[in-house]
């Protein structure tokens, strides 16, 4: 058992150095400032600038494009540390990471040349957009569409919903319908790399036809904006079809689903990070607070809670690293990524709730960090596929692998 555990938890010297560096960054710059940015719902610009200096926008981008060229496992370790600080900070990197994954795996050489080097430094940032007002889980029901014009450009029309980094991003990897009659529907879907002006609500010039309405007000996950995107006659050149017009037309659904698999490892790592932080807060508070003449940590009911919390955090971390390592080794990891996402996001919510209970009345006060975690954690149950959708993925993959 010990051997199997260390196999997944072991870190190379480089991984140790990276995670220690990011943990220190989280302790010194993210955690002390999160309350302010959460309260004001303000984009944490100085923290993001520092992340650019640390190379955190190019963790998985190859060195030839100026990235760090690290694997998914190391990325997951880094995301855990960022989320331990504040999940909104990892949210700023996450859609960017998915965009760079899509480019690295499916992009043409020209697309890689055009975007990857500037993405690695964080000079330009990416969002990714599947959801619409009427759908999230049922991606094949997408209504936004693109039609080829006589001049060879594609005109995109339709409304997208819940786009993380929707306002401040420079690129949106957006999935739309290019063939309404395709059967099955997923074969008629294409991913466009839609360029836009960052921070601008009404795009003009080359990007006219793309409007970003005011950011959506949320219970948590503040600081990073979630927006709608309204495409109304927005023109996208054919060379901005992911993979090029010839190879990429009609491939968008498959490309996006592939990216969601690494996205699930990413969300799982976020679940581990927030749960780890909640456990730390509970361990500290339970040894400070006294009731009935002793520290509450000395009451067996509280100790049992701590024991369950720590066990779940370790299990979630093991599942997450297993999925990441399998992907890095080029092995199938769809089932494992679904399990990791399901378990780690539920763990995030449960461990945060237990830590909240351990804080008693003070957990309800904005003076205590756990109050923010309590509002942040539920997002992870939803993004990148809800728990119900993960169970559908896991069930389907299980039956495929064990077909009689
Ligand atoms: C803060 C935030 C940020 C987000 N960022 C992005 C982003 O950057 N890009 C993006 O594209 N999307 C993003 N999303 C959208 C997110 O991916 C969707 O909200 C999610 O996929 C769920 O879709 P939905 O909200 O439409 O719920 P629905 O699909 O309408 O589901 C409603 C409920 O029904 C359940 N359900 C649905 N179908 C089934 C079924 N077949 N069987 C059983 N139960 C089912 C669901 O699990 C859920 O409980 C974000 C969402 C939030 C809240």
Coordinates of C-alpha atoms and ligand atoms in Angstrom, one line a residue:
X1 CA 0.0 0.0 0.0
X2 CA 2.8 2.4 1.0
X3 CA 4.5 1.7 -2.4
X4 CA 1.4 2.4 -4.4
X5 CA 0.8 5.7 -2.5
X6 CA 4.3 7.0 -2.9
X7 CA 4.2 6.1 -6.6
X8 CA 1.5 8.8 -7.0
X9 CA 2.6 11.3 -4.4
X10 CA 6.3 11.3 -5.2
X11 CA 7.7 14.6 -6.6
X12 CA 10.7 15.1 -8.8
X13 CA 13.2 17.8 -7.7
X14 CA 11.6 20.2 -10.2
X15 CA 8.1 19.5 -9.0
X16 CA 9.2 20.0 -5.4
X17 CA 10.8 23.4 -6.3
X18 CA 7.8 24.5 -8.3
X19 CA 5.2 23.6 -5.7
X20 CA 7.3 25.1 -2.9
X21 CA 7.6 28.3 -4.9
X22 CA 3.9 28.5 -5.6
X23 CA 3.0 27.6 -2.0
X24 CA 5.1 30.5 -0.8
X25 CA 3.5 32.8 -3.4
X26 CA 0.1 31.7 -2.2
X27 CA 1.0 32.2 1.5
X28 CA 2.6 35.6 1.0
X29 CA 0.6 37.2 -1.8
X30 CA -2.7 35.4 -2.4
X31 CA -4.1 34.5 1.0
X32 CA -3.4 37.9 2.7
X33 CA -5.1 39.7 -0.2
X34 CA -7.9 37.4 -1.2
X35 CA -10.4 38.9 1.3
X36 CA -10.0 42.4 -0.2
X37 CA -10.5 41.3 -3.8
X38 CA -13.3 38.9 -2.9
X39 CA -15.1 41.7 -1.0
X40 CA -14.7 44.2 -3.8
X41 CA -15.2 41.6 -6.5
X42 CA -12.2 43.2 -8.1
X43 CA -9.8 41.6 -10.6
X44 CA -6.5 40.9 -8.7
X45 CA -4.2 42.7 -11.1
X46 CA -1.0 42.8 -9.0
X47 CA -1.3 39.0 -8.2
X48 CA -1.8 38.3 -11.9
X49 CA 1.2 40.4 -12.9
X50 CA 3.4 38.4 -10.4
X51 CA 2.0 35.1 -11.9
X52 CA 3.2 36.3 -15.3
X53 CA 6.7 36.8 -13.9
X54 CA 6.6 33.4 -12.4
X55 CA 5.7 31.8 -15.7
X56 CA 2.4 30.5 -14.5
X57 CA 0.5 31.2 -17.7
X58 CA 2.9 28.9 -19.7
X59 CA 3.4 26.0 -17.4
X60 CA 2.5 23.4 -20.0
X61 CA 3.4 25.4 -23.1
X62 CA 6.6 23.9 -24.7
X63 CA 9.9 25.7 -24.1
X64 CA 10.3 26.5 -27.8
X65 CA 7.4 28.9 -27.4
X66 CA 8.8 30.3 -24.2
X67 CA 6.7 28.2 -21.8
X68 CA 8.0 26.0 -18.9
X69 CA 7.2 22.8 -20.9
X70 CA 6.0 20.9 -17.8
X71 CA 3.6 18.0 -17.7
X72 CA 0.0 17.8 -16.6
X73 CA 1.0 16.2 -13.3
X74 CA 3.2 19.2 -12.4
X75 CA 0.4 21.5 -13.6
X76 CA -2.1 19.8 -11.3
X77 CA 0.3 20.2 -8.3
X78 CA 0.7 23.9 -9.1
X79 CA -3.1 24.3 -9.5
X80 CA -3.6 22.7 -6.1
X81 CA -1.3 25.3 -4.5
X82 CA -3.0 28.2 -6.3
X83 CA -6.5 27.0 -5.3
X84 CA -5.3 26.5 -1.7
X85 CA -4.7 30.3 -1.9
X86 CA -7.9 31.2 -3.7
X87 CA -9.8 29.3 -6.4
X88 CA -10.4 32.5 -8.3
X89 CA -6.7 32.8 -9.0
X90 CA -6.6 29.3 -10.5
X91 CA -9.7 30.2 -12.5
X92 CA -7.7 33.0 -14.2
X93 CA -5.2 30.4 -15.4
X94 CA -7.5 27.5 -16.0
X95 CA -9.4 28.5 -19.2
X96 CA -6.1 29.8 -20.5
X97 CA -4.5 26.4 -19.9
X98 CA -7.4 24.7 -21.8
X99 CA -6.9 27.1 -24.7
X100 CA -3.2 26.4 -24.9
X101 CA -3.9 22.6 -24.7
X102 CA -6.3 22.9 -27.6
X103 CA -3.7 24.8 -29.6
X104 CA -0.9 22.5 -28.8
X105 CA -3.0 19.4 -29.6
X106 CA -5.1 20.6 -32.6
X107 CA -3.7 23.9 -33.8
X108 CA -2.0 24.4 -37.1
X109 CA 1.7 25.5 -37.1
X110 CA 0.6 29.0 -38.0
X111 CA -1.9 29.1 -35.1
X112 CA 0.7 27.9 -32.7
X113 CA 3.2 30.5 -34.0
X114 CA 0.7 33.2 -33.8
X115 CA -0.6 32.6 -30.2
X116 CA 1.5 30.3 -28.0
X117 CA 4.5 32.5 -27.3
X118 CA 2.3 35.4 -26.2
X119 CA 0.1 33.1 -24.2
X120 CA 3.2 31.6 -22.4
X121 CA 4.1 35.0 -21.0
X122 CA 0.5 35.9 -20.2
X123 CA 0.6 38.8 -22.6
X124 CA -2.6 37.5 -24.1
X125 CA -5.1 35.3 -22.2
X126 CA -7.6 32.8 -23.3
X127 CA -11.2 31.9 -22.4
X128 CA -13.2 28.9 -23.6
X129 CA -16.9 28.9 -24.3
X130 CA -19.3 26.0 -24.6
X131 CA -22.3 27.0 -22.4
X132 CA -25.3 29.0 -23.6
X133 CA -28.3 30.5 -21.7
X134 CA -30.3 27.3 -22.5
X135 CA -27.6 24.7 -22.0
X136 CA -24.5 23.6 -20.1
X137 CA -24.5 19.8 -19.7
X138 CA -26.1 19.1 -23.1
X139 CA -23.3 20.5 -25.3
X140 CA -24.8 19.0 -28.5
X141 CA -27.8 21.3 -28.1
X142 CA -25.6 24.4 -28.9
X143 CA -27.5 27.0 -30.9
X144 CA -24.8 29.6 -31.7
X145 CA -23.8 29.2 -35.3
X146 CA -21.3 30.2 -37.9
X147 CA -22.0 30.5 -41.6
X148 CA -19.5 30.8 -44.4
X149 CA -19.7 34.1 -46.3
X150 CA -18.8 34.7 -49.9
X151 CA -15.5 36.3 -48.9
X152 CA -14.5 33.1 -47.1
X153 CA -14.9 34.5 -43.6
X154 CA -17.4 32.9 -41.1
X155 CA -20.1 35.0 -39.5
X156 CA -20.8 34.0 -35.9
X157 CA -24.2 34.6 -34.4
X158 CA -25.6 33.6 -31.0
X159 CA -25.3 34.0 -27.3
X160 CA -22.8 32.3 -24.9
X161 CA -23.1 32.1 -21.2
X162 CA -20.9 31.8 -18.1
X163 CA -17.6 32.6 -19.9
X164 CA -14.9 32.7 -17.3
X165 CA -12.4 35.5 -18.2
X166 CA -15.1 36.6 -20.7
X167 CA -14.2 40.3 -20.5
X168 CA -10.4 40.5 -20.0
X169 CA -9.4 37.7 -22.4
X170 CA -7.9 38.3 -25.8
X171 CA -9.0 35.0 -27.4
X172 CA -12.1 32.9 -26.9
X173 CA -12.1 29.2 -28.0
X174 CA -15.8 29.1 -28.9
X175 CA -17.8 26.1 -30.0
X176 CA -20.6 26.8 -32.5
X177 CA -22.7 25.0 -35.1
X178 CA -21.4 25.1 -38.7
X179 CA -23.8 22.4 -40.0
X180 CA -27.3 22.5 -38.6
X181 CA -28.4 19.4 -40.4
X182 CA -25.5 17.2 -39.3
X183 CA -26.5 13.8 -37.9
X184 CA -25.4 13.2 -35.2
X185 CA -25.4 16.9 -34.3
X186 CA -21.8 16.8 -32.8
X187 CA -20.4 16.3 -36.3
X188 CA -21.7 19.7 -37.3
X189 CA -19.8 21.7 -34.6
X190 CA -16.6 23.7 -35.0
X191 CA -14.3 25.5 -32.6
X192 CA -13.3 29.0 -33.6
X193 CA -10.5 31.0 -32.1
X194 CA -12.4 34.3 -31.7
X195 CA -10.1 37.3 -31.2
X196 CA -11.3 40.2 -29.2
X197 CA -10.2 43.4 -27.5
X198 CA -9.5 42.6 -23.8
X199 CA -11.5 44.7 -21.3
X200 CA -13.8 46.1 -23.9
X201 CA -17.6 45.6 -23.8
X202 CA -18.5 46.7 -27.3
X203 CA -15.8 45.4 -29.7
X204 CA -15.2 47.5 -32.9
X205 CA -13.2 47.3 -36.1
X206 CA -12.0 43.7 -36.9
X207 CA -13.9 42.5 -33.8
X208 CA -17.2 44.3 -34.4
X209 CA -20.2 42.2 -33.6
X210 CA -19.0 40.9 -30.3
X211 CA -20.5 42.4 -27.2
X212 CA -19.7 41.5 -23.6
X213 CA -22.6 42.4 -21.2
X214 CA -21.8 43.4 -17.6
X215 CA -20.3 40.6 -15.5
X216 CA -22.7 38.1 -13.8
X217 CA -23.0 38.7 -10.0
X218 CA -22.1 35.5 -8.1
X219 CA -22.3 34.1 -4.6
X220 CA -18.5 33.4 -4.6
X221 CA -15.7 32.8 -7.1
X222 CA -15.3 36.6 -7.2
X223 CA -12.5 38.7 -8.7
X224 CA -12.5 36.6 -11.9
X225 CA -15.3 37.7 -14.2
X226 CA -18.0 35.4 -15.6
X227 CA -19.8 36.9 -18.5
X228 CA -22.2 36.3 -21.4
X229 CA -20.8 36.9 -24.9
X230 CA -23.2 38.1 -27.6
X231 CA -22.1 37.4 -31.2
X232 CA -24.1 39.4 -33.7
X233 CA -22.5 39.4 -37.2
X234 CA -19.0 38.8 -35.7
X235 CA -16.7 37.9 -38.6
X236 CA -14.0 35.3 -38.0
X237 CA -11.4 34.4 -40.7
X238 CA -11.4 30.7 -41.8
X239 CA -7.8 30.4 -40.7
X240 CA -9.1 30.9 -37.1
X241 CA -10.9 27.5 -37.2
X242 CA -9.0 25.4 -34.7
X243 CA -6.8 23.1 -36.8
X244 CA -7.5 25.0 -40.0
X245 CA -10.6 25.0 -42.2
X246 CA -9.9 21.7 -44.0
X247 CA -9.0 19.7 -40.9
X248 CA -10.9 21.5 -38.2
X249 CA -14.4 22.1 -39.7
X250 CA -16.9 19.8 -37.9
X251 CA -14.2 18.7 -35.4
X252 CA -15.0 21.1 -32.6
X253 CA -17.0 18.8 -30.4
X254 CA -14.4 16.1 -30.4
X255 CA -11.6 18.7 -29.7
X256 CA -13.5 20.3 -26.9
X257 CA -14.4 17.0 -25.2
X258 CA -10.7 16.0 -25.4
X259 CA -9.8 19.3 -23.7
X260 CA -12.5 18.7 -21.0
X261 CA -10.7 15.6 -20.0
X262 CA -7.6 17.6 -18.9
X263 CA -10.0 20.2 -17.7
X264 CA -11.4 17.7 -15.3
X265 CA -8.0 16.9 -13.8
X266 CA -7.6 20.7 -13.4
X267 CA -10.9 21.1 -11.5
X268 CA -10.0 18.0 -9.4
X269 CA -6.7 19.7 -8.4
X270 CA -8.8 22.8 -7.5
X271 CA -11.0 20.7 -5.2
X272 CA -7.9 19.3 -3.5
X273 CA -6.5 22.8 -3.0
X274 CA -9.6 24.3 -1.4
X275 CA -10.1 21.2 0.8
X276 CA -6.5 21.3 1.9
X277 CA -6.9 24.9 3.0
X278 CA -10.1 24.2 4.8
X279 CA -8.4 21.3 6.6
X280 CA -5.5 23.5 7.7
X281 CA -8.0 26.2 9.0
X282 CA -9.9 23.5 10.9
X283 CA -6.8 22.0 12.4
X284 CA -5.7 25.4 13.7
X285 CA -9.0 26.6 14.9
X286 CA -9.8 23.4 16.7
X287 CA -6.6 23.7 18.8
X288 CA -7.3 27.3 19.6
X289 CA -11.0 27.2 20.6
X290 CA -11.9 25.8 24.0
X291 CA -15.3 24.5 25.2
X292 CA -16.1 22.6 28.3
X293 CA -12.7 23.1 29.7
X294 CA -10.6 21.8 26.8
X295 CA -9.6 22.5 23.2
X296 CA -12.4 21.4 20.8
X297 CA -9.9 19.2 19.0
X298 CA -9.9 17.1 22.2
X299 CA -13.6 16.2 21.8
X300 CA -13.8 12.9 19.9
X301 CA -16.6 14.2 17.7
X302 CA -14.3 16.9 16.3
X303 CA -11.4 14.6 16.0
X304 CA -13.5 12.2 14.0
X305 CA -14.5 15.0 11.7
X306 CA -10.8 16.0 11.3
X307 CA -9.9 12.4 10.6
X308 CA -12.5 12.1 7.8
X309 CA -11.5 15.4 6.3
X310 CA -7.8 14.5 6.1
X311 CA -8.6 11.1 4.7
X312 CA -10.8 12.6 1.9
X313 CA -8.2 15.2 1.1
X314 CA -5.5 12.5 0.6
X315 CA -7.8 10.3 -1.4
X316 CA -8.8 13.2 -3.6
X317 CA -5.1 14.1 -4.2
X318 CA -4.3 10.5 -5.0
X319 CA -7.1 10.2 -7.6
X320 CA -6.1 13.5 -9.1
X321 CA -2.5 12.6 -9.5
X322 CA -3.3 9.2 -10.8
X323 CA -5.4 10.7 -13.6
X324 CA -2.7 13.3 -14.4
X325 CA 0.1 10.7 -14.5
X326 CA -1.9 8.3 -16.7
X327 CA -2.5 11.2 -19.2
X328 CA 1.2 12.1 -19.1
X329 CA 2.1 8.5 -19.8
X330 CA -0.1 8.5 -22.9
X331 CA -2.5 6.0 -21.3
X332 CA -6.3 6.2 -21.2
X333 CA -7.4 8.4 -18.4
X334 CA -11.0 9.4 -19.3
X335 CA -12.6 7.2 -16.5
X336 CA -9.9 8.2 -14.0
X337 CA -10.3 12.0 -14.8
X338 CA -14.1 11.7 -14.3
X339 CA -13.5 9.9 -10.9
X340 CA -11.0 12.5 -9.8
X341 CA -13.2 15.4 -10.7
X342 CA -16.3 13.9 -9.1
X343 CA -14.5 12.9 -5.8
X344 CA -12.3 15.9 -5.5
X345 CA -15.0 18.5 -6.1
X346 CA -17.4 16.8 -3.7
X347 CA -14.5 16.6 -1.2
X348 CA -13.9 20.3 -1.6
X349 CA -17.5 21.0 -0.7
X350 CA -17.7 18.5 2.2
X351 CA -14.4 19.4 3.8
X352 CA -15.1 23.1 3.6
X353 CA -18.5 22.5 5.2
X354 CA -16.9 20.5 8.0
X355 CA -14.3 23.2 8.6
X356 CA -17.1 25.7 8.6
X357 CA -19.0 23.7 11.3
X358 CA -15.8 23.4 13.4
X359 CA -15.6 27.2 13.4
X360 CA -19.0 27.4 15.0
X361 CA -20.5 30.9 14.8
X362 CA -17.3 32.5 13.7
X363 CA -17.4 30.5 10.5
X364 CA -20.4 32.7 9.6
X365 CA -18.3 35.8 10.0
X366 CA -16.5 37.5 7.2
X367 CA -13.6 37.9 9.7
X368 CA -12.7 34.3 9.0
X369 CA -11.4 32.9 5.8
X370 CA -13.6 29.8 5.9
X371 CA -16.6 32.0 5.1
X372 CA -15.1 32.8 1.7
X373 CA -14.2 29.1 1.1
X374 CA -17.8 28.2 1.9
X375 CA -19.1 30.5 -0.9
X376 CA -16.3 29.4 -3.3
X377 CA -16.4 25.6 -3.0
X378 CA -19.8 24.9 -4.7
X379 CA -18.6 26.2 -8.1
X380 CA -16.4 23.1 -8.4
X381 CA -19.5 20.9 -8.3
X382 CA -20.7 22.6 -11.5
X383 CA -17.8 23.7 -13.8
X384 CA -16.4 21.2 -16.3
X385 CA -19.5 19.0 -15.9
X386 CA -21.7 18.6 -12.8
X387 CA -21.4 15.6 -10.5
X388 CA -24.4 14.0 -12.3
X389 CA -22.6 14.4 -15.6
X390 CA -19.4 12.9 -14.1
X391 CA -21.3 9.9 -13.0
X392 CA -22.7 9.5 -16.5
X393 CA -19.2 9.6 -17.9
X394 CA -17.8 7.2 -15.3
X395 CA -20.7 4.8 -15.8
X396 CA -20.4 4.8 -19.6
X397 CA -16.6 4.4 -19.6
X398 CA -16.8 1.6 -17.0
X399 CA -19.3 -0.4 -19.2
X400 CA -17.1 0.2 -22.3
X401 CA -14.0 -1.2 -20.5
X402 CA -15.9 -4.1 -19.0
X403 CA -18.1 -5.1 -21.9
X404 CA -19.1 -8.7 -21.8
Ligands
LIG1 C1 -19.0 30.5 -12.2 C2 -19.1 29.6 -13.4 C3 -18.1 29.7 -14.4 C4 -18.3 28.9 -15.6 N1 -17.4 29.0 -16.6 C5 -17.6 28.5 -17.8 C6 -16.7 28.7 -18.9 O1 -15.7 29.3 -18.7 N2 -17.1 28.2 -20.1 C7 -18.2 27.5 -20.3 O2 -18.5 27.0 -21.4 N3 -19.1 27.2 -19.2 C8 -18.8 27.7 -18.0 N4 -19.7 27.5 -16.9 C9 -20.9 26.8 -17.2 C10 -20.9 25.4 -16.6 O3 -20.0 24.5 -17.4 C11 -22.4 24.9 -16.6 O4 -23.1 25.7 -15.7 C12 -22.5 23.4 -16.3 O5 -22.0 22.6 -17.3 C13 -23.9 23.0 -16.0 O6 -24.7 23.4 -17.0 P1 -26.1 24.2 -16.7 O7 -25.8 25.2 -15.7 O8 -26.7 24.6 -18.0 O9 -27.0 23.1 -16.0 P2 -28.0 22.1 -16.7 O10 -27.2 21.3 -17.7 O11 -29.2 22.7 -17.1 O12 -28.2 21.0 -15.5 C14 -29.2 21.4 -14.4 C15 -29.1 20.2 -13.4 O13 -29.6 19.0 -14.1 C16 -28.6 18.0 -14.0 N5 -28.6 17.2 -15.3 C17 -28.4 17.7 -16.5 N6 -28.5 16.7 -17.4 C18 -28.7 15.6 -16.7 C19 -28.8 14.2 -17.0 N7 -28.7 13.8 -18.3 N8 -29.0 13.3 -16.0 C20 -29.0 13.7 -14.7 N9 -28.9 15.0 -14.3 C21 -28.7 15.9 -15.3 C22 -27.3 18.7 -13.8 O14 -26.3 17.9 -13.1 C23 -27.8 19.9 -12.9 O15 -27.9 19.4 -11.6 C24 -19.5 28.1 -15.7 C25 -20.4 28.1 -14.7 C26 -20.3 28.8 -13.6 C27 -21.3 28.7 -12.5

